[in-house]
mmCIF file with all atom_site columns, C-alpha atoms in Angstrom:
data_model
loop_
_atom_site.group_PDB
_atom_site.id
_atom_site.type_symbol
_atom_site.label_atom_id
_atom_site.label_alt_id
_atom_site.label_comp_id
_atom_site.label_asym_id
_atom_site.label_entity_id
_atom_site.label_seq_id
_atom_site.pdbx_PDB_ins_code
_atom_site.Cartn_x
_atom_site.Cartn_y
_atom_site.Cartn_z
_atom_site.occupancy
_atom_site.B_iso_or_equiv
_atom_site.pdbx_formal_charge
_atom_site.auth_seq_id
_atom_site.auth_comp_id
_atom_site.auth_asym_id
_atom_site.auth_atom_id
_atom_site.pdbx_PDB_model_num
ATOM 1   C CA . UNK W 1 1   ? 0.000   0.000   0.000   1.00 47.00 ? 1254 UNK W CA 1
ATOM 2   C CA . UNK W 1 2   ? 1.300   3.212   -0.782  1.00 42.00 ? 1255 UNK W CA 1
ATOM 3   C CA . UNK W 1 3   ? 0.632   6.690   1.063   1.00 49.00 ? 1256 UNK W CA 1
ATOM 4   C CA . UNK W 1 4   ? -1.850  7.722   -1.679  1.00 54.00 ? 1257 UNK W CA 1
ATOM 5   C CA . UNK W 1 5   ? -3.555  4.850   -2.647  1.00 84.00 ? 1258 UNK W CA 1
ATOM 6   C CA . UNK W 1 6   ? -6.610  3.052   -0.502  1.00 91.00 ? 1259 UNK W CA 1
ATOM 7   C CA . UNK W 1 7   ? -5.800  -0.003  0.927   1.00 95.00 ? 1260 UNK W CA 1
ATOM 8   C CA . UNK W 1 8   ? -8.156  -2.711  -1.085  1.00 96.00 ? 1261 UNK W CA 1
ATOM 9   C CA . UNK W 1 9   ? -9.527  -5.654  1.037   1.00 97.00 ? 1262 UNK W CA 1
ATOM 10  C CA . UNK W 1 10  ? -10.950 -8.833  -0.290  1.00 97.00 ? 1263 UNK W CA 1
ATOM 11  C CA . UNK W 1 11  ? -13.631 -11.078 2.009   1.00 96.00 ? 1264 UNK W CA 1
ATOM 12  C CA . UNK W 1 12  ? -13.319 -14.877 0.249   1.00 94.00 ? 1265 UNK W CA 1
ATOM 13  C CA . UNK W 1 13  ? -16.055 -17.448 1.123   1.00 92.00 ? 1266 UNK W CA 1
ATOM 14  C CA . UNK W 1 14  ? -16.719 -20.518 -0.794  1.00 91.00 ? 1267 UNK W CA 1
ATOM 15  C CA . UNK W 1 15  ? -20.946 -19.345 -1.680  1.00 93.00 ? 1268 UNK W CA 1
ATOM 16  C CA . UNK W 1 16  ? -20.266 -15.548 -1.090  1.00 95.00 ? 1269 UNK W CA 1
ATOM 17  C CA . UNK W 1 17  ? -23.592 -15.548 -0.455  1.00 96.00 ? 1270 UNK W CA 1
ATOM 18  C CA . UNK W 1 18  ? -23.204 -14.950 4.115   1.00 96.00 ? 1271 UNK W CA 1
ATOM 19  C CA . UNK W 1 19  ? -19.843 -14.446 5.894   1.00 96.00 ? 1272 UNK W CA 1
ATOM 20  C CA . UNK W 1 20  ? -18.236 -12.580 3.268   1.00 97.00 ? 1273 UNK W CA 1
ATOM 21  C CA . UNK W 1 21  ? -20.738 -10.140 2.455   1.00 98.00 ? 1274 UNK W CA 1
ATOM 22  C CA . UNK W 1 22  ? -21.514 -9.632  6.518   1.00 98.00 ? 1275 UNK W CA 1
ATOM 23  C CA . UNK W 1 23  ? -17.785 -8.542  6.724   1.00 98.00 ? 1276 UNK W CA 1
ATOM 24  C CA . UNK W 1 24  ? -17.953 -6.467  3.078   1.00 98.00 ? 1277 UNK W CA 1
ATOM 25  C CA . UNK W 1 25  ? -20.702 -5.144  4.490   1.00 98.00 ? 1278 UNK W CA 1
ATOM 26  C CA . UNK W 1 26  ? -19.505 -3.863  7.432   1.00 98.00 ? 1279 UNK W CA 1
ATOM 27  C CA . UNK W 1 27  ? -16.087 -2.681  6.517   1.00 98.00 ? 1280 UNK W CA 1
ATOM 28  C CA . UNK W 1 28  ? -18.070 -0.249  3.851   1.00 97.00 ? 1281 UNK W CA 1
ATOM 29  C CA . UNK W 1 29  ? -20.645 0.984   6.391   1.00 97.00 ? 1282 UNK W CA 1
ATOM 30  C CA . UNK W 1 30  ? -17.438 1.636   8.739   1.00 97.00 ? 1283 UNK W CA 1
ATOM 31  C CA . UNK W 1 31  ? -14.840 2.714   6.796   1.00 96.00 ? 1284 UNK W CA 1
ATOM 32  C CA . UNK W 1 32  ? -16.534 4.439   3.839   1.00 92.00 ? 1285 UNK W CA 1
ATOM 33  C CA . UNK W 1 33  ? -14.430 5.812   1.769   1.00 93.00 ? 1286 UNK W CA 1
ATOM 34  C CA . UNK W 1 34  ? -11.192 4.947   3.339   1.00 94.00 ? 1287 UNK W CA 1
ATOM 35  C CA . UNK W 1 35  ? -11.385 1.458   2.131   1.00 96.00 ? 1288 UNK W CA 1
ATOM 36  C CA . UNK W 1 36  ? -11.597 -0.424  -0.849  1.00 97.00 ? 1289 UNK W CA 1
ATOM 37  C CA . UNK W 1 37  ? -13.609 -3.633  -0.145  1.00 97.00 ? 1290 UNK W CA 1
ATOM 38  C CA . UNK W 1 38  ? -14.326 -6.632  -2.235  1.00 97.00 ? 1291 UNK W CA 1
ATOM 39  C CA . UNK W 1 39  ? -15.854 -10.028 -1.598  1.00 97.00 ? 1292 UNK W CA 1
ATOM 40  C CA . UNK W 1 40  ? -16.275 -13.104 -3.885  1.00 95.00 ? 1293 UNK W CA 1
ATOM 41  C CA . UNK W 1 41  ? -16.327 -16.888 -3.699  1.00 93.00 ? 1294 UNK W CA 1
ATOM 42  C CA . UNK W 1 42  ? -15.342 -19.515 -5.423  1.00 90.00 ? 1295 UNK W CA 1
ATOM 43  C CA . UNK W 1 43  ? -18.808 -21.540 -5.960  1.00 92.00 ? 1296 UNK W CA 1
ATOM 44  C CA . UNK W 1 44  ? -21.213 -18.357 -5.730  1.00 95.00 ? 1297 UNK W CA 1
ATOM 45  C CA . UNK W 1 45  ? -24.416 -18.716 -4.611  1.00 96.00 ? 1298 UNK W CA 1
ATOM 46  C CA . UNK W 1 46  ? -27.227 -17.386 -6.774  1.00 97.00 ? 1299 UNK W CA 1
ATOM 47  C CA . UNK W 1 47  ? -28.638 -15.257 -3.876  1.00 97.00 ? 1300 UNK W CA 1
ATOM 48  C CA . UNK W 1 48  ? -27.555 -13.856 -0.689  1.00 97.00 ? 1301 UNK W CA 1
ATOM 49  C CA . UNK W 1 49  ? -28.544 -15.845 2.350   1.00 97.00 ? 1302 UNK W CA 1
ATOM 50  C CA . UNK W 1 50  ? -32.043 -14.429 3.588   1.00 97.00 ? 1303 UNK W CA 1
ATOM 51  C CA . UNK W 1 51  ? -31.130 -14.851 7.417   1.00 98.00 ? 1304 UNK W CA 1
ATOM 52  C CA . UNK W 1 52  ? -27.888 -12.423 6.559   1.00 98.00 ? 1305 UNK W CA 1
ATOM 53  C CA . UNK W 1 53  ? -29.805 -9.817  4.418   1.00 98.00 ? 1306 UNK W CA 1
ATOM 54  C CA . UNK W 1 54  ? -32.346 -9.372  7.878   1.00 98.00 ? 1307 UNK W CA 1
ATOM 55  C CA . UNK W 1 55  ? -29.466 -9.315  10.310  1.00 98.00 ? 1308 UNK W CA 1
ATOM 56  C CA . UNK W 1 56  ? -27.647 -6.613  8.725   1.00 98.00 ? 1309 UNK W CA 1
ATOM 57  C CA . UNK W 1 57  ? -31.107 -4.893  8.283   1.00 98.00 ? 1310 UNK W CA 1
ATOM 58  C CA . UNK W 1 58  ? -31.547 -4.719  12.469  1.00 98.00 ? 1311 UNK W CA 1
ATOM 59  C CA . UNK W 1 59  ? -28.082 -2.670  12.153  1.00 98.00 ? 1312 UNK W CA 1
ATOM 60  C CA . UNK W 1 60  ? -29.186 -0.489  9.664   1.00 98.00 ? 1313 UNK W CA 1
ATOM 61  C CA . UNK W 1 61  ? -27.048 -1.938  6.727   1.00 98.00 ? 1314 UNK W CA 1
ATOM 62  C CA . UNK W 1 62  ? -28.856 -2.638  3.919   1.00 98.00 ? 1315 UNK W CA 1
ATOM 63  C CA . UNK W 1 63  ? -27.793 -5.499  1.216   1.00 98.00 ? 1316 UNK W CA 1
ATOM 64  C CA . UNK W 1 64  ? -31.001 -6.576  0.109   1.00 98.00 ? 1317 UNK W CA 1
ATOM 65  C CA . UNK W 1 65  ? -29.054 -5.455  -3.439  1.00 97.00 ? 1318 UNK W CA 1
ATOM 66  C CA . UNK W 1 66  ? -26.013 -7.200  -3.193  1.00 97.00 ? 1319 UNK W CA 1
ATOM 67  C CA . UNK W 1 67  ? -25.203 -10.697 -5.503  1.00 97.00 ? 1320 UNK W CA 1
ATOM 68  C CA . UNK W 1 68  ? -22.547 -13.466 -5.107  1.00 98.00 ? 1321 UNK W CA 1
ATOM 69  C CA . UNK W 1 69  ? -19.375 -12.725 -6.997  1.00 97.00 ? 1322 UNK W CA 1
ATOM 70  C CA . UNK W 1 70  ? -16.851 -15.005 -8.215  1.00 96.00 ? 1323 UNK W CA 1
ATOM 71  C CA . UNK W 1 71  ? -13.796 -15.048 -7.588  1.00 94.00 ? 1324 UNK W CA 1
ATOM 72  C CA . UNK W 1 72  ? -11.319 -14.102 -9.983  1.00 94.00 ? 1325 UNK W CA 1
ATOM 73  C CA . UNK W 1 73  ? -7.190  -14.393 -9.551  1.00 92.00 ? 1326 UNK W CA 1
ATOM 74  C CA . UNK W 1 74  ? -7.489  -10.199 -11.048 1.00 94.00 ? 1327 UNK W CA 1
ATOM 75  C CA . UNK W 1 75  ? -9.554  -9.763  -7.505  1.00 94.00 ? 1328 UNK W CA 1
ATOM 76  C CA . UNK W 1 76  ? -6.795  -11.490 -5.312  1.00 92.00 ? 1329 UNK W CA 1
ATOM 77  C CA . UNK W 1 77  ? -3.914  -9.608  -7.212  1.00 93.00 ? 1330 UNK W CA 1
ATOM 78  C CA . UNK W 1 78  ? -5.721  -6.144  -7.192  1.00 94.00 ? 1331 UNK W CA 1
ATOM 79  C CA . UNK W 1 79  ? -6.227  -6.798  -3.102  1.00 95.00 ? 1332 UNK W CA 1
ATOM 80  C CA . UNK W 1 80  ? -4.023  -5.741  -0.210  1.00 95.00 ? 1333 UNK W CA 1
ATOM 81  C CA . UNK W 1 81  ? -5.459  -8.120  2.384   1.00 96.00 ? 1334 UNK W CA 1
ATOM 82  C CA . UNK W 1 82  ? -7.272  -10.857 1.472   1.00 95.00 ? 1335 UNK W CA 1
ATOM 83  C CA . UNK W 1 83  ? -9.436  -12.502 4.715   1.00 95.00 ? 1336 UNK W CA 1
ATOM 84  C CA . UNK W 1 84  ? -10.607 -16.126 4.456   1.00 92.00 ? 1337 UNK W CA 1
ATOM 85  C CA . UNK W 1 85  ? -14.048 -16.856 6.648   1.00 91.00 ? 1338 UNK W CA 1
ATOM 86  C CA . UNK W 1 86  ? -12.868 -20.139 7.743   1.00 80.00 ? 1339 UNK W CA 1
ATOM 87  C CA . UNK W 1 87  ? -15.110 -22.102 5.303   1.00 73.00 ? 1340 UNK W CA 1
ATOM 88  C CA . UNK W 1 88  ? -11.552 -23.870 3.393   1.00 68.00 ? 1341 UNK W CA 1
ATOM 89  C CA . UNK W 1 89  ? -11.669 -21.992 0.486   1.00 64.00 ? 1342 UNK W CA 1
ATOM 90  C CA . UNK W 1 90  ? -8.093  -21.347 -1.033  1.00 67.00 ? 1343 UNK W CA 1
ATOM 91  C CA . UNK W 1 91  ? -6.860  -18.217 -3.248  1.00 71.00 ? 1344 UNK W CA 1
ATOM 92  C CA . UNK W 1 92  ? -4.032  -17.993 -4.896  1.00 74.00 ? 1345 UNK W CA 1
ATOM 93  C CA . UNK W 1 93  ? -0.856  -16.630 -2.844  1.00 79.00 ? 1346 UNK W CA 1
ATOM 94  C CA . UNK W 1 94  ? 1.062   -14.027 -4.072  1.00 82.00 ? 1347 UNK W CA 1
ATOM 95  C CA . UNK W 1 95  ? 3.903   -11.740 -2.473  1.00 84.00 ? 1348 UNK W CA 1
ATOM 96  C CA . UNK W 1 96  ? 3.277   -9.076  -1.300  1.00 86.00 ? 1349 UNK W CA 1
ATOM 97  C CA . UNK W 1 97  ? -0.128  -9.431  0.078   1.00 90.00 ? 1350 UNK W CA 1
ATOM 98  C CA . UNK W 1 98  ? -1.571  -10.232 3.787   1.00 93.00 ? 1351 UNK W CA 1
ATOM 99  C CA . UNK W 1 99  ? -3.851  -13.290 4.364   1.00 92.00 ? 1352 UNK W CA 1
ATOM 100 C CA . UNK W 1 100 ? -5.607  -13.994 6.917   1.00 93.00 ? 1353 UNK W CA 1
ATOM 101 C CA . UNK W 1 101 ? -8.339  -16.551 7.822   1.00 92.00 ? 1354 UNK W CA 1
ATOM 102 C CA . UNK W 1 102 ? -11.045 -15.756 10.088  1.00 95.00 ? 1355 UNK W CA 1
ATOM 103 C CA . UNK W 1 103 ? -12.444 -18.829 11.432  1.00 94.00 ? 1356 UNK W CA 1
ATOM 104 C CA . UNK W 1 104 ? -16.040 -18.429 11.528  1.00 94.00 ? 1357 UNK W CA 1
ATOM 105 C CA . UNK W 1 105 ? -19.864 -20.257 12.046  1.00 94.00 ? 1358 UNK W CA 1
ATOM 106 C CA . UNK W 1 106 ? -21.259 -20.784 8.501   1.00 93.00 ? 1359 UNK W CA 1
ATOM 107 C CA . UNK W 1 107 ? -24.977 -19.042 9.004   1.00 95.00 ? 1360 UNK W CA 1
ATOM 108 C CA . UNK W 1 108 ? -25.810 -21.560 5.834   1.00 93.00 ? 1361 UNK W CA 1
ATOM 109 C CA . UNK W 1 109 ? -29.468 -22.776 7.129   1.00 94.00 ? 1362 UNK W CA 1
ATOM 110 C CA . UNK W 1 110 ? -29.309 -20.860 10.053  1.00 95.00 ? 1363 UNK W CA 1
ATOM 111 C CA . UNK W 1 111 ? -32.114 -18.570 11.408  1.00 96.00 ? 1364 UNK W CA 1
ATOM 112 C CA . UNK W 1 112 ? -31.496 -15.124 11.980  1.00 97.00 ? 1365 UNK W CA 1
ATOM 113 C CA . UNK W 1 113 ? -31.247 -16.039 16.207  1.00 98.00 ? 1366 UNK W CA 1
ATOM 114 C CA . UNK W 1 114 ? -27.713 -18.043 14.911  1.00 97.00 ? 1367 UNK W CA 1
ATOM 115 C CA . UNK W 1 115 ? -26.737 -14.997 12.648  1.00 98.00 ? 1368 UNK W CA 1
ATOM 116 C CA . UNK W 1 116 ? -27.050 -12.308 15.096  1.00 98.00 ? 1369 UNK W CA 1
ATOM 117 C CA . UNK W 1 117 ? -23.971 -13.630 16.821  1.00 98.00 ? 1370 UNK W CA 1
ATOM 118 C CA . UNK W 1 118 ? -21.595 -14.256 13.792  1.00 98.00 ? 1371 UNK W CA 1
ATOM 119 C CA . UNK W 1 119 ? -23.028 -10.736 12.508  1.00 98.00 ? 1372 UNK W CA 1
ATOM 120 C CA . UNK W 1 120 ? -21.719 -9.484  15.869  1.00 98.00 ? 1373 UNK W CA 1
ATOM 121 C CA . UNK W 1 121 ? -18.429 -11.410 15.826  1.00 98.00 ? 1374 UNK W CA 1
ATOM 122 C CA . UNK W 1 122 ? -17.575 -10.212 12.011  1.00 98.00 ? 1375 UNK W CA 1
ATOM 123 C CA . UNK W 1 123 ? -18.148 -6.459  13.414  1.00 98.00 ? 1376 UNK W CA 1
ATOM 124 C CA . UNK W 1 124 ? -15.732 -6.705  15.967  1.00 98.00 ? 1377 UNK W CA 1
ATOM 125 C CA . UNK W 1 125 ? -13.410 -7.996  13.733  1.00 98.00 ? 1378 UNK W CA 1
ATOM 126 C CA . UNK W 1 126 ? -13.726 -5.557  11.073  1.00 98.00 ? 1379 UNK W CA 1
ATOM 127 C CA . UNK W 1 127 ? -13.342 -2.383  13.542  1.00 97.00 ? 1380 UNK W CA 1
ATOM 128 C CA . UNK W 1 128 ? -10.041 -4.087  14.606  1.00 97.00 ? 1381 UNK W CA 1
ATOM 129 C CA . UNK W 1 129 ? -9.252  -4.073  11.152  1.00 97.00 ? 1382 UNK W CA 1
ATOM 130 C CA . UNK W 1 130 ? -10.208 -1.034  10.145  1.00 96.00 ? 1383 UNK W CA 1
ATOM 131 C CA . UNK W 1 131 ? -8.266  0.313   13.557  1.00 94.00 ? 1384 UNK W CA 1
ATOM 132 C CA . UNK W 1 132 ? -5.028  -1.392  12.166  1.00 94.00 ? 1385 UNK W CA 1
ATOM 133 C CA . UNK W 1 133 ? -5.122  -0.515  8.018   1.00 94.00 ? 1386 UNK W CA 1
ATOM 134 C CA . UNK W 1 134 ? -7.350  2.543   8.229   1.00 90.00 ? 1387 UNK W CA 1
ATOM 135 C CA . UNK W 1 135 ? -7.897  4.514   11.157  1.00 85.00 ? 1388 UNK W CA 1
ATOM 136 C CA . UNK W 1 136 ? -9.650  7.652   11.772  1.00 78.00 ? 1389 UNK W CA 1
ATOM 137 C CA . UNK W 1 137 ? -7.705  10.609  11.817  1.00 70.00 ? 1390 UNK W CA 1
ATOM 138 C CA . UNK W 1 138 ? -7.454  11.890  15.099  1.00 62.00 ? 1391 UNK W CA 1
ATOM 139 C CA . UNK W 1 139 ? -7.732  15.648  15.515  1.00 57.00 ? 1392 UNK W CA 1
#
């Protein structure tokens, strides 16, 4: 990352379709424009999981919008960080960037009472993220 360009983060889950799009999510409602975010998977779902779309709604983040991406080797090169949601899926490696794997509860079938905690858990995460590659500037 340079001084004048925005760091770029990728969120990688196998459907796209829960994890990754809770953390994309987040880290754009946070961070606006300070970040570049991105999230894909490698077997996209066709939707995004209901259960996920209605917890972000109690938080006020709406991604009733959003689709599953796939994800593309251009994505992982174009990325600065690159997170993982624990679900196995693999990226390809190259220098220079920072992986990480955040081992998570797949809300796949789950009701929105077993979302509202990995919604919670993928916040906290993302403000110590955005703490470490973007924080506020303090006055």
């Amino acid at each position: 990352m340079s001084e004048t360009t925005l760091p770029t983060v990728l969120f990688v889950c196998v459907h796209n379709a829960g994890r990754s799009q809770m953390a994309a999510a987040f880290l754009t409602h946070l961070a606006g424009d300070r970040v570049q975010v991105r999230s894909a998977g490698s077997a996209p779902a066709a939707t995004v999981n209901p259960a996920v779309v209605a917890a972000l709604a109690e938080v006020g983040i709406d991604i009733s919008a959003e689709v599953p991406k796939v994800l593309t080797v251009e994505a992982v090169q174009g990325s600065d960080v690159v997170i993982t949601m624990g679900c196995g899926d693999t990226c390809p490696v190259f220098p220079g960037k920072r992986y990480l794997d955040w081992r998570l509860t797949d809300p796949a079938g789950q009701g929105i009472d077993a979302v509202r905690p990995i919604r919670d858990e993928i916040e906290h995460r993302v403000r110590a993220l955005i703490e470490e590659i973007a924080p506020a500037v303090r006055r």
